[in-house]
Coordinates of C-alpha atoms in Angstrom, one line a residue:
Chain A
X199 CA -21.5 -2.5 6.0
X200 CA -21.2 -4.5 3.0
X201 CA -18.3 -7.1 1.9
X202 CA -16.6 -5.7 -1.2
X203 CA -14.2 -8.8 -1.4
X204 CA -12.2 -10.9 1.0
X205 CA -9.7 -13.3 0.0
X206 CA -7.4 -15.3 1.7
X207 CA -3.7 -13.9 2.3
X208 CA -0.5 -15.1 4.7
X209 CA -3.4 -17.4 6.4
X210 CA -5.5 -14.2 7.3
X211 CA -8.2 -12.5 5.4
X212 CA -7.5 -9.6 3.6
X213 CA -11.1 -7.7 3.1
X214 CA -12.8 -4.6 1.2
X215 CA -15.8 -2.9 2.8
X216 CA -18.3 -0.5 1.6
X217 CA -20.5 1.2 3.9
X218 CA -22.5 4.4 4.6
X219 CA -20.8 6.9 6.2
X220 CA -22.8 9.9 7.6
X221 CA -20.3 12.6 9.1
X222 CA -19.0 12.2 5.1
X223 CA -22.5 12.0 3.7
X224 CA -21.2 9.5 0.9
X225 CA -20.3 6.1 0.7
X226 CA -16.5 4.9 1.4
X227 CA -14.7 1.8 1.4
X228 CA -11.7 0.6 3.5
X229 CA -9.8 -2.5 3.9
X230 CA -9.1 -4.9 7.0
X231 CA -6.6 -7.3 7.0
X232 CA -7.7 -9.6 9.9
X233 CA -4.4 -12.4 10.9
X234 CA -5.1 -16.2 12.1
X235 CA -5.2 -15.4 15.7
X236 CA -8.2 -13.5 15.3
X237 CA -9.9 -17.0 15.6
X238 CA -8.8 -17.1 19.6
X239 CA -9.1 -13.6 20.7
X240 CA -9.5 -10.0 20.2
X241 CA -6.4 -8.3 19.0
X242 CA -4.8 -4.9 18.7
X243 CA -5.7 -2.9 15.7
X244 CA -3.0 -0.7 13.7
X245 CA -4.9 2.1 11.4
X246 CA -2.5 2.9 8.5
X247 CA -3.5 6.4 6.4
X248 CA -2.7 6.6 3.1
X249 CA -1.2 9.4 1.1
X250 CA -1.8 12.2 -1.6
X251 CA -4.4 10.6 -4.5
X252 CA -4.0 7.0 -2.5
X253 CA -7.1 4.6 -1.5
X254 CA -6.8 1.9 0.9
X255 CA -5.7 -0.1 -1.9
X256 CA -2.4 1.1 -2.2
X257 CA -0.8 0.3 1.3
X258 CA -3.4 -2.9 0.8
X259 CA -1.3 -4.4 -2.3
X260 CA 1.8 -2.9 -2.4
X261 CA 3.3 -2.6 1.1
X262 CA 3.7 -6.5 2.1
X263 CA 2.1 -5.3 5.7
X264 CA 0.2 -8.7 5.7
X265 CA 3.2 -11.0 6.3
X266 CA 4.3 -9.3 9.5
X267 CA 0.6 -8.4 10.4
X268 CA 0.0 -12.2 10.2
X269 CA 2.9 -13.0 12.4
X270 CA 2.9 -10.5 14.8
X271 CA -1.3 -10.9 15.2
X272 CA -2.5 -6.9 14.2
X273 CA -5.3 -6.3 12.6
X274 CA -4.4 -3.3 9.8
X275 CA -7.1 -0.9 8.7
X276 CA -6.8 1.1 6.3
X277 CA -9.2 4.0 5.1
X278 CA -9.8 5.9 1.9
X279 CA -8.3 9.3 2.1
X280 CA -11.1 11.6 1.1
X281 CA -15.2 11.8 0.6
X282 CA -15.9 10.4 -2.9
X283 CA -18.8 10.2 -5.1
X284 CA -20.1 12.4 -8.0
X285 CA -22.3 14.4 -5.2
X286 CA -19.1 15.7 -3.1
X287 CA -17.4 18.8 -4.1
X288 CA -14.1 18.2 -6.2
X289 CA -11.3 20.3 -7.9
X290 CA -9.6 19.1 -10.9
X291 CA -6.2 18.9 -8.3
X292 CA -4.2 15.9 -7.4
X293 CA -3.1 17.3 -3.9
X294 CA -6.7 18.9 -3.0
X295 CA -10.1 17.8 -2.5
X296 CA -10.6 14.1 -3.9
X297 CA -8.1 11.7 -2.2
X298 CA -6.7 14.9 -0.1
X299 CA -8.6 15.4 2.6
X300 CA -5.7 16.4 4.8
X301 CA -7.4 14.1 8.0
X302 CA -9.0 17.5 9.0
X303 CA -12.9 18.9 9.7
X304 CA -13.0 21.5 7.0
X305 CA -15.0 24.3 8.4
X306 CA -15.4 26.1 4.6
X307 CA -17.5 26.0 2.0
X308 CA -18.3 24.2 0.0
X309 CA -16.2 21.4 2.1
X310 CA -17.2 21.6 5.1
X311 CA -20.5 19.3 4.5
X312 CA -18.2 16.2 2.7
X313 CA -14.8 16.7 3.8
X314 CA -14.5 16.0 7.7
X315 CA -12.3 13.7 7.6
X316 CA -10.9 13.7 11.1
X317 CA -14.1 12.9 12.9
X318 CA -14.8 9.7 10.1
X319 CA -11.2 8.7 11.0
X320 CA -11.2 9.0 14.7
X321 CA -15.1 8.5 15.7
X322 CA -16.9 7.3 12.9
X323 CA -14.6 5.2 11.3
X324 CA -13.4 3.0 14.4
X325 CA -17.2 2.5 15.9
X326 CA -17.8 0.9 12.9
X327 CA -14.7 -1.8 12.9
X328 CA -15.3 -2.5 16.7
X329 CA -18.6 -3.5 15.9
X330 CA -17.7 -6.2 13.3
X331 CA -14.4 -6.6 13.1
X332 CA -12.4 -8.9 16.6
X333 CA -10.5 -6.3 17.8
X334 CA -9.4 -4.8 21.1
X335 CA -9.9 -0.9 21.2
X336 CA -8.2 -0.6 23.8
X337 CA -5.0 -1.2 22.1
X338 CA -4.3 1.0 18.7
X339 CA -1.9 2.1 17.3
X340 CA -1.6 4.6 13.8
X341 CA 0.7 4.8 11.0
X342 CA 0.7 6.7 7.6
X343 CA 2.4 7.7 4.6
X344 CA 3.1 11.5 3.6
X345 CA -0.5 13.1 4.2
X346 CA -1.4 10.1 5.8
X347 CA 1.5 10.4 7.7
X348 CA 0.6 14.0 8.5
X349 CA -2.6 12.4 9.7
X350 CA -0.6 10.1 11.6
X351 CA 1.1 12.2 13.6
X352 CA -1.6 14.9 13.9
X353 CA -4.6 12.6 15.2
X354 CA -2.5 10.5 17.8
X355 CA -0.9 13.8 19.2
X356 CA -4.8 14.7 19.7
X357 CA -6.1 11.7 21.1
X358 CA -3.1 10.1 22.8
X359 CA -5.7 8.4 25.0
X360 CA -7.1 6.0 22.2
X361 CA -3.8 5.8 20.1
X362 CA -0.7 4.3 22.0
X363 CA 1.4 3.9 19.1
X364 CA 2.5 6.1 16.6
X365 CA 4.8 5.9 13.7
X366 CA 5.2 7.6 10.2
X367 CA 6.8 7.5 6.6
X368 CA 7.7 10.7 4.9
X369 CA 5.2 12.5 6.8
X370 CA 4.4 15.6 6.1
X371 CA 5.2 17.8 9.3
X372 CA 4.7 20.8 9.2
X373 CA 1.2 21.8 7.0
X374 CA 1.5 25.3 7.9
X375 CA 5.2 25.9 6.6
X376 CA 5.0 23.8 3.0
X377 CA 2.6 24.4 -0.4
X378 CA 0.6 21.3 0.0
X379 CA -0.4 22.1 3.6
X380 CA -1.0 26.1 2.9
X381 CA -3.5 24.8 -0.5
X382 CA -5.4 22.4 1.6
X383 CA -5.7 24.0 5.1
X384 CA -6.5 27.3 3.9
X385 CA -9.5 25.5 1.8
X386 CA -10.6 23.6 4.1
X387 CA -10.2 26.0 7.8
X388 CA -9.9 29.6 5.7
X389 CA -7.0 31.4 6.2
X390 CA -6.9 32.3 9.4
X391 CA -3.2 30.1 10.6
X392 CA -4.3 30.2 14.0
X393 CA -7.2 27.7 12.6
X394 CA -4.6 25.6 11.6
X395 CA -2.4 24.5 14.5
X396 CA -4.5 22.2 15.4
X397 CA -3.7 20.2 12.5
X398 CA 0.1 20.7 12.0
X399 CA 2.1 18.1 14.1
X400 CA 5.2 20.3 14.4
X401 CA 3.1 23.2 16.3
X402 CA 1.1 20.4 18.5
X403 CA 3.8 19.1 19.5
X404 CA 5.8 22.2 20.3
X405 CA 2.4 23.2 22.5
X406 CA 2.0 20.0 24.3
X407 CA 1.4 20.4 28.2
X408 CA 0.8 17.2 29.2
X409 CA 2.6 14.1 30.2
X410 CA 1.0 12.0 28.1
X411 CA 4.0 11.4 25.3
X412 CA 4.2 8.4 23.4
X413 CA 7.1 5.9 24.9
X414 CA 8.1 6.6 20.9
X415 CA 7.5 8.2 17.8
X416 CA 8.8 6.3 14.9
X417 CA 9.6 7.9 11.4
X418 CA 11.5 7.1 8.5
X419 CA 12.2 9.1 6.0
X420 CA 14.1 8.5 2.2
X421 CA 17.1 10.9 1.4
X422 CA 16.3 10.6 -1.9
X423 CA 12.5 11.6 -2.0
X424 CA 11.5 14.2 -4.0
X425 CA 9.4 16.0 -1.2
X426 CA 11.7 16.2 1.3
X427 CA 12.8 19.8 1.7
X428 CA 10.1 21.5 0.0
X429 CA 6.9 19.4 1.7
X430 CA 7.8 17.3 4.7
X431 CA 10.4 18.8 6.3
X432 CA 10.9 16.5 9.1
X433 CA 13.6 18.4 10.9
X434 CA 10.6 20.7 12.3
X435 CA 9.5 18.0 14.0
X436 CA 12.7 16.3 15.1
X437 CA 13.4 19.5 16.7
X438 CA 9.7 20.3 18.3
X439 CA 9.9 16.6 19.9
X440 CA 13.6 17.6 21.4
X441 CA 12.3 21.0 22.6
X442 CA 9.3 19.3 24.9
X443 CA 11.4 15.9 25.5
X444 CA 9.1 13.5 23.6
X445 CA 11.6 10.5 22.7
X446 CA 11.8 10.3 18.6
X447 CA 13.5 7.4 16.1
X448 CA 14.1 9.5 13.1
X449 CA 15.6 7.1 10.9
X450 CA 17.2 8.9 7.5
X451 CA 17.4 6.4 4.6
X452 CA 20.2 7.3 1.6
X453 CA 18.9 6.4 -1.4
X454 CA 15.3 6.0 -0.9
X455 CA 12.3 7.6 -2.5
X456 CA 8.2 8.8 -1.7
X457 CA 7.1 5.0 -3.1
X458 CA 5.1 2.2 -1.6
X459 CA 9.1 0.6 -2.1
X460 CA 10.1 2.5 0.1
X461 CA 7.1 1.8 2.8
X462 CA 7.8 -2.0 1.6
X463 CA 11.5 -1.7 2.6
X464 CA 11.0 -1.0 5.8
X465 CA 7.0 -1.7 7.2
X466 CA 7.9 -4.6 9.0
X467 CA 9.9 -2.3 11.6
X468 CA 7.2 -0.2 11.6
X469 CA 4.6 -3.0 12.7
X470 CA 7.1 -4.3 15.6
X471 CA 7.2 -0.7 16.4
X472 CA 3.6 -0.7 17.1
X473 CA 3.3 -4.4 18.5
X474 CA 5.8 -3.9 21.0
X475 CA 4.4 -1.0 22.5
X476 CA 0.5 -2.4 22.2
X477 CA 1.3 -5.5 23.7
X478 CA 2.8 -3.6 26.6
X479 CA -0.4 -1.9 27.4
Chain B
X74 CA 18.5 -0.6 -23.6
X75 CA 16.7 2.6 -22.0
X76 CA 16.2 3.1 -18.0
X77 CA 12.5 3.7 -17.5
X78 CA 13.1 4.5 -13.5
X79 CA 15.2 2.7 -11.0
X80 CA 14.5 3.2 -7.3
X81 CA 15.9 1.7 -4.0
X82 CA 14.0 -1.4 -2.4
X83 CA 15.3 -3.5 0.5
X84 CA 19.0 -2.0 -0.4
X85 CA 18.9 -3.1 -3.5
X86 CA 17.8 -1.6 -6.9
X87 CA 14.3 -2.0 -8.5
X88 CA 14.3 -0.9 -12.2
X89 CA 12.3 -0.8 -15.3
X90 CA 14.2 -1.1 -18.3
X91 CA 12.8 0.2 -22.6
X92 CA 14.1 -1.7 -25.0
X93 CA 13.9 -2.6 -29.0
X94 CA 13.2 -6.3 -29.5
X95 CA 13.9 -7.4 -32.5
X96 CA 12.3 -11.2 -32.4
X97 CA 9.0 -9.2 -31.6
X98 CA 9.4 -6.2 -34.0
X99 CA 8.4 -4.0 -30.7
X100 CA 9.8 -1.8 -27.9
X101 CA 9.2 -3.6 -25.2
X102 CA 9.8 -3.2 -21.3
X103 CA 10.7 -5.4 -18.5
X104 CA 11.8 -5.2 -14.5
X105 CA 15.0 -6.4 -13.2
X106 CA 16.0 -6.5 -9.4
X107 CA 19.6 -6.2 -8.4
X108 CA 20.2 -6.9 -4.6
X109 CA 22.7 -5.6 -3.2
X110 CA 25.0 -8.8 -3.0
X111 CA 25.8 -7.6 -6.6
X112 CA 28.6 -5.1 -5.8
X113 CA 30.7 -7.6 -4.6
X114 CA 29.7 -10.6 -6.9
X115 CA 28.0 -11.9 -10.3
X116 CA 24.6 -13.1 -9.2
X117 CA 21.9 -16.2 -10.2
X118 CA 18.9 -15.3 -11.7
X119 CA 15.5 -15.9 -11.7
X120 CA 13.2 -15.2 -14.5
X121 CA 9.7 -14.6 -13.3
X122 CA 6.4 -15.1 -16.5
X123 CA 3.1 -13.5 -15.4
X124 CA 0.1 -14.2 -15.9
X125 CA -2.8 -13.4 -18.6
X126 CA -3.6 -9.3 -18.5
X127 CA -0.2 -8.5 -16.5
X128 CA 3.1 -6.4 -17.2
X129 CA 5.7 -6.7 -15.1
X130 CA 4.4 -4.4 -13.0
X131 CA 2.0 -6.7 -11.0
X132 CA 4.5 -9.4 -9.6
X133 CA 7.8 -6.4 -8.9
X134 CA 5.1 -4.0 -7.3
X135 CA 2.5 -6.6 -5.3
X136 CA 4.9 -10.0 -4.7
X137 CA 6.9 -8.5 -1.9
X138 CA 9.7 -10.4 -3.7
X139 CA 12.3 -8.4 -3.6
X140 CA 12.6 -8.7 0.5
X141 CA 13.8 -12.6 -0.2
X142 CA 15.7 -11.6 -3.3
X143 CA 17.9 -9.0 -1.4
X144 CA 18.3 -11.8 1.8
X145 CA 18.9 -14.3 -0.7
X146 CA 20.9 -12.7 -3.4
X147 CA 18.6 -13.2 -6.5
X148 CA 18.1 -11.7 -9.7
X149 CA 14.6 -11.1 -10.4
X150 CA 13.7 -10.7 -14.2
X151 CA 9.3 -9.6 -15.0
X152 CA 9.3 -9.8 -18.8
X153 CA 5.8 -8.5 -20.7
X154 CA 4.1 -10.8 -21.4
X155 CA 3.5 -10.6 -24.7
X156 CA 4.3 -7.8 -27.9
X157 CA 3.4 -4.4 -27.5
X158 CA 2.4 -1.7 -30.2
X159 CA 0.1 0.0 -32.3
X160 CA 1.5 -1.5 -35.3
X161 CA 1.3 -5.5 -33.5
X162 CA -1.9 -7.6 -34.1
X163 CA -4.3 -7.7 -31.3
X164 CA -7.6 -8.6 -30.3
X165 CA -10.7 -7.6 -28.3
X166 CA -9.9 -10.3 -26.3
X167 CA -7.9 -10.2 -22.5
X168 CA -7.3 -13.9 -23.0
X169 CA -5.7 -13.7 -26.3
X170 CA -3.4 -11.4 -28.1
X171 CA -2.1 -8.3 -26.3
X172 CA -1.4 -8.9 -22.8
X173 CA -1.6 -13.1 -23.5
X174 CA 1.4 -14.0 -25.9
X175 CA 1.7 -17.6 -24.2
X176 CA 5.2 -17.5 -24.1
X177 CA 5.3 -19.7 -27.7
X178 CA 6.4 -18.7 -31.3
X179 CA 3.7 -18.3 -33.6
X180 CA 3.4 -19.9 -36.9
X181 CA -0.4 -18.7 -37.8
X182 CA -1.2 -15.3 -39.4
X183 CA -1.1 -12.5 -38.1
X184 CA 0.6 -13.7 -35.2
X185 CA 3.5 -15.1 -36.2
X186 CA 5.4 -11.9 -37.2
X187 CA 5.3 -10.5 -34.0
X188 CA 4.0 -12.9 -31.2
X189 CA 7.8 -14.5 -30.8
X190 CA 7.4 -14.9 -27.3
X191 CA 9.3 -18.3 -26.5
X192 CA 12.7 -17.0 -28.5
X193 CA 12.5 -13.6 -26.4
X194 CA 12.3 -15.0 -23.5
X195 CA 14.8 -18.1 -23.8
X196 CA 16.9 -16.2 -26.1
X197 CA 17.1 -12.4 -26.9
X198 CA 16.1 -11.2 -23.6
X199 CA 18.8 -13.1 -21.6
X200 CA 21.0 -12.0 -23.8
X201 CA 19.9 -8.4 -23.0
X202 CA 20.2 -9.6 -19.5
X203 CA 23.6 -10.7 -19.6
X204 CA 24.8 -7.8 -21.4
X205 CA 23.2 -5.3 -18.7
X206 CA 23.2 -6.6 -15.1
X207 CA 26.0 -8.4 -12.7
X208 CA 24.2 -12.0 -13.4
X209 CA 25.8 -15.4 -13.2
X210 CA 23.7 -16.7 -16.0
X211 CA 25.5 -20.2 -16.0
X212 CA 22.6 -20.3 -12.4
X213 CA 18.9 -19.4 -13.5
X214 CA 15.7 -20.6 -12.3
X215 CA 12.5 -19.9 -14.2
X216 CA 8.8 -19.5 -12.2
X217 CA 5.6 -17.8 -12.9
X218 CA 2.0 -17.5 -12.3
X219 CA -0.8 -18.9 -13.9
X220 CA -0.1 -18.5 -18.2
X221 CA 3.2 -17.4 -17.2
X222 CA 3.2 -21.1 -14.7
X223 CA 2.5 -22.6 -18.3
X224 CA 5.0 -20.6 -19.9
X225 CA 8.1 -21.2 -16.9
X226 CA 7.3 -24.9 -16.7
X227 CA 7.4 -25.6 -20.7
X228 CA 10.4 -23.4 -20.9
X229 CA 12.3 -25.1 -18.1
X230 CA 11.4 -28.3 -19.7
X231 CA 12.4 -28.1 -23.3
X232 CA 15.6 -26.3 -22.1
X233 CA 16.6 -28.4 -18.9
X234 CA 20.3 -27.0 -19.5
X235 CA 19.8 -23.5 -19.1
X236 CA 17.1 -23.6 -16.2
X237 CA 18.3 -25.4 -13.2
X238 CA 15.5 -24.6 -11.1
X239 CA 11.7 -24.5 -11.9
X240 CA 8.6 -23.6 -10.0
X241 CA 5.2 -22.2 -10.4
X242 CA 2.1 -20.7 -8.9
X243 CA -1.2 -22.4 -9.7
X244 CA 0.2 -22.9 -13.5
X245 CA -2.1 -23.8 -16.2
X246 CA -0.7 -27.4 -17.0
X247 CA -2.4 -29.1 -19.7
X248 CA -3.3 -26.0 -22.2
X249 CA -4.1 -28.5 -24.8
X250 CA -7.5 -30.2 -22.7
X251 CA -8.2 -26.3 -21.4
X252 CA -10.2 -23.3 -23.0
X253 CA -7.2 -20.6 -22.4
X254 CA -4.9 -23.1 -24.1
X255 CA -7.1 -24.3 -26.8
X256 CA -8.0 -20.7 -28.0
X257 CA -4.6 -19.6 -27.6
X258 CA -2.4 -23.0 -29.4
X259 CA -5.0 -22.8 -31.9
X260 CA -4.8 -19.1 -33.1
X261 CA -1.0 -18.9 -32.5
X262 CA -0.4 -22.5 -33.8
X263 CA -2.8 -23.8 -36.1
X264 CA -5.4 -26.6 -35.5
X265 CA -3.0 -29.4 -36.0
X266 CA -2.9 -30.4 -32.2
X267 CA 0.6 -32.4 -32.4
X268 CA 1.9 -29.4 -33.3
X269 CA 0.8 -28.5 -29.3
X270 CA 2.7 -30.7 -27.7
X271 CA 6.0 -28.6 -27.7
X272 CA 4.0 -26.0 -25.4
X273 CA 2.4 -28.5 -23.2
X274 CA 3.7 -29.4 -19.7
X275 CA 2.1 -32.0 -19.0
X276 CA 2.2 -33.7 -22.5
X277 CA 6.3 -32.4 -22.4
X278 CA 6.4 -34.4 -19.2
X279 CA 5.3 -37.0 -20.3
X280 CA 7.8 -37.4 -23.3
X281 CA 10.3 -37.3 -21.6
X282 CA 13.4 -39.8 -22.5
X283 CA 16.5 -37.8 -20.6
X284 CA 17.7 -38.2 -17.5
X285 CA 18.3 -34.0 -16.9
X286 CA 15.2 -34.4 -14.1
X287 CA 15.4 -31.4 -12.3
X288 CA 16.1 -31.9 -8.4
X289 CA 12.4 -30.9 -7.6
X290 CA 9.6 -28.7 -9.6
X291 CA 7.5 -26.7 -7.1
X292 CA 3.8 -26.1 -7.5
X293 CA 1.7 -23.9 -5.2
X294 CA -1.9 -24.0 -6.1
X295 CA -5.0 -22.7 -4.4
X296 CA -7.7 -24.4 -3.6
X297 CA -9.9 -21.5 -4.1
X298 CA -9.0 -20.6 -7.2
X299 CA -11.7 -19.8 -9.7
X300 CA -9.9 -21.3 -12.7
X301 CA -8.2 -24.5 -11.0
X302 CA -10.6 -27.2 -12.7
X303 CA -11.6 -25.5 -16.0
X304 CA -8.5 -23.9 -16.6
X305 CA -5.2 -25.0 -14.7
X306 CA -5.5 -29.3 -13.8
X307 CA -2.6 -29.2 -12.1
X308 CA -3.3 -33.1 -11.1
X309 CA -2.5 -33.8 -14.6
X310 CA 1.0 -32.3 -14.3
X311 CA 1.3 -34.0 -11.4
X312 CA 0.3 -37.7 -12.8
X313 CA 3.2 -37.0 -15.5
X314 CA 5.4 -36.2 -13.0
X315 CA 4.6 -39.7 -11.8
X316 CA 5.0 -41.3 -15.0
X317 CA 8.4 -39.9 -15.4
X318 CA 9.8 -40.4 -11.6
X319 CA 9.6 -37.0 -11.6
X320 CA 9.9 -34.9 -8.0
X321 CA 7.5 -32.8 -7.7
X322 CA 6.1 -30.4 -4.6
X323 CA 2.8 -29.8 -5.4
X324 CA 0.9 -28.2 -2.7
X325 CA -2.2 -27.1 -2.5
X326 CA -3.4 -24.7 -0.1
X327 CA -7.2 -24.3 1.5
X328 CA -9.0 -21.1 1.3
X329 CA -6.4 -19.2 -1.4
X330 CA -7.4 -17.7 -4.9
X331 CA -5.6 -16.9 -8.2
X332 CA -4.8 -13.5 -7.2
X333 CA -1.3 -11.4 -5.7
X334 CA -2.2 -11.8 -2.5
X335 CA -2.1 -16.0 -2.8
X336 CA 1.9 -15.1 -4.6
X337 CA 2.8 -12.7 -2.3
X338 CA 2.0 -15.4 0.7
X339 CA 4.0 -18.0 -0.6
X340 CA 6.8 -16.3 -3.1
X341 CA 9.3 -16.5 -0.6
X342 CA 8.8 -20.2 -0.3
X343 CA 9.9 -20.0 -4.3
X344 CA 12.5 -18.0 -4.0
X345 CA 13.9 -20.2 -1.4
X346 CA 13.6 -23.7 -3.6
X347 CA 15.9 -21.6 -6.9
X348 CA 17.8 -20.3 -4.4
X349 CA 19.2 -23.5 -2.6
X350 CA 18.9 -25.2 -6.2
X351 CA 21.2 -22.5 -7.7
X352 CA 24.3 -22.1 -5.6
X353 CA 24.1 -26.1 -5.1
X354 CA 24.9 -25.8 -8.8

């Protein structure tokens, strides 16, 4: 792992990193934000996934997370959201391929080599910031915007034994039912939609068997984004967590849009969210 | 005036505004936050100059001011930073020219048709301002970063009667002893360094025979910032300030660089010093 930059920010460090990764076979980078109280103890980490043609720097300059990060004492990650590099297979698309990897193994050519982005997220990925980074895996919590939001939603509800937290803006919920979701996880798992529940947050949740909910699932969502009724549809998954009891904050925001001012409006709630449920652990 | 976009931010409104400038011969754009105080009441105002290279998109979408602004009930104005166009003299330069106006009026060919930046911003801008948005404008406050430090505490200075409240992040303060400054005063200016002085802070400082001291001038300046001893010398805005019984803040903070993530850390601190300035007034 190599240091990209790190500079100095609410009294914690706010860092780029480059490194190797090989489930992607490419180089990525990522950004840590590590608070004060690292310099005492190991502290719960909060992975935040960015949307549609985003890279960790979005959330990184534009969402404020590092104020309430610093007080509260998270350390955010946040990852790039696709494989990049001149060698990985592209389209000339803004909502597939580079920077919309969907958080999902593709299984299809030609993406299936590059573009498995739900093992470098939940294996790869987090090996990498336990080993030089001062945090407690034991306590994580994830967060995303829109696709990352998808991803969000999608990963915890598949590893609720590593992610006790989970919250999301504008997520998208429902891949299976919206044009974004259809493009990407037919490219990437074929068109088979059985292949695709495992990936779609409305239809994991309406399938979960176990006890293992969260104590509760934050989203917010703008009543003024664009999105809404054609690509998130949040309502699906309002009503999936009624049908198998999982408690839900829904929050429904008039006036707000898809932007990082929306995520800056209201990431400090999401960061409590998470703190208050990791420190319970 | 033309609305570029407007979008909802901590309830209030974040907007970018088009508009025909007639001191700079140029369309020219600008930010303006509106909190949401402003349905009830006129509001004070505080002008915000960036630095070398920025728009106003790098203080409204990296700053995180607008979460203080809404608490506080603030005004926030991001003019350009300098004229814009085809048809305007530039430079292959990203310390001069385009993107570098200064915040002067320029006497020297081929500047000094366009490169009006000190009347637009004391003068036909407010006006704009007053014209367009619920401001109290008998309450503003002027602050910037770096150039635009230079450009808020030599504007506050030479117009003590408008600006009630001043501050700055790691300012250049003596652009007649600094490389920036010298390049800059002497292109837009002419060589005749007397003819510096009335875009000086320090040497403004130092002249000064009134008694309209403002309350207290706050500096933030990091102590890890690239530029601070070629380029900034804050010390010698500070020994003025001494000279002239002055009050000055100045801290200086371990560990922090020139960049948005140093302003973002400390703009609240800002906002809070106009704030209690302005409705004292």
């Amino acid at each position: 792992m190599k240091t990209v930059s790190e500079v100095q920010c609410f009294s914690g460090r706010q860092g780029y990193y480059q490194h190797r990764s090989d489930v992607l076979d490419c180089d990525m980078q990522f950004s840590v934000f590590v608070p004060p109280q690292a310099q005492t103890h190991n502290l719960p980490v909060v992975t935040y996934l960015s949307g549609l043609t985003c890279t960790a720097d979005n959330v990184t300059s534009k969402s404020g997370f590092q104020r309430i990060a610093a007080e509260l004492g998270l350390i955010i990650v946040a990852p790039d959201t696709s494989p990049r590099g001149d060698h990985v297979p592209d389209e000339d698309s803004w909502d597939f391929a580079s920077g919309a990897g969907f958080y999902v193994d593709a299984t299809q050519e030609p993406w299936a080599h590059h573009y498995q982005m739900y093992s470098y997220i939940t294996a790869e990925l987090p090996a990498l910031i336990e080993k030089n980074f001062p945090v407690d895996m034991a306590r994580q919590g994830i967060t995303g915007h829109s696709m990352g939001g998808h991803g969000a939603l999608t990963i915890a509800l598949k590893n609720p034994e590593t992610y006790q937290s989970v919250s999301a803006f504008a997520p998208i919920c429902a891949p299976s039912q919206c044009p974004w979701g259809e493009k990407a996880l037919g490219n990437y798992l074929g068109h088979n939609e059985a292949d695709w529940q495992a990936y779609d947050a409305t239809l994991l949740m309406q399938s979960r068997t176990d006890r293992n909910y969260f104590p509760e699932i934050l989203i917010d969502q703008g009543l003024n984004d664009n999105f809404l009724q054609e690509q998130l549809k949040p309502q699906l998954f309002a009503d999936a967590c009624q049908q198998v009891n999982q408690k839900l904050n829904f929050r429904q925001h008039a006036g707000y849009d898809h932007s990082y001012y929306f995520i800056a409006s209201f990431i400090e709630d999401h960061l409590r969210h998470h703190h208050a449920i990791l420190t319970a652990v």
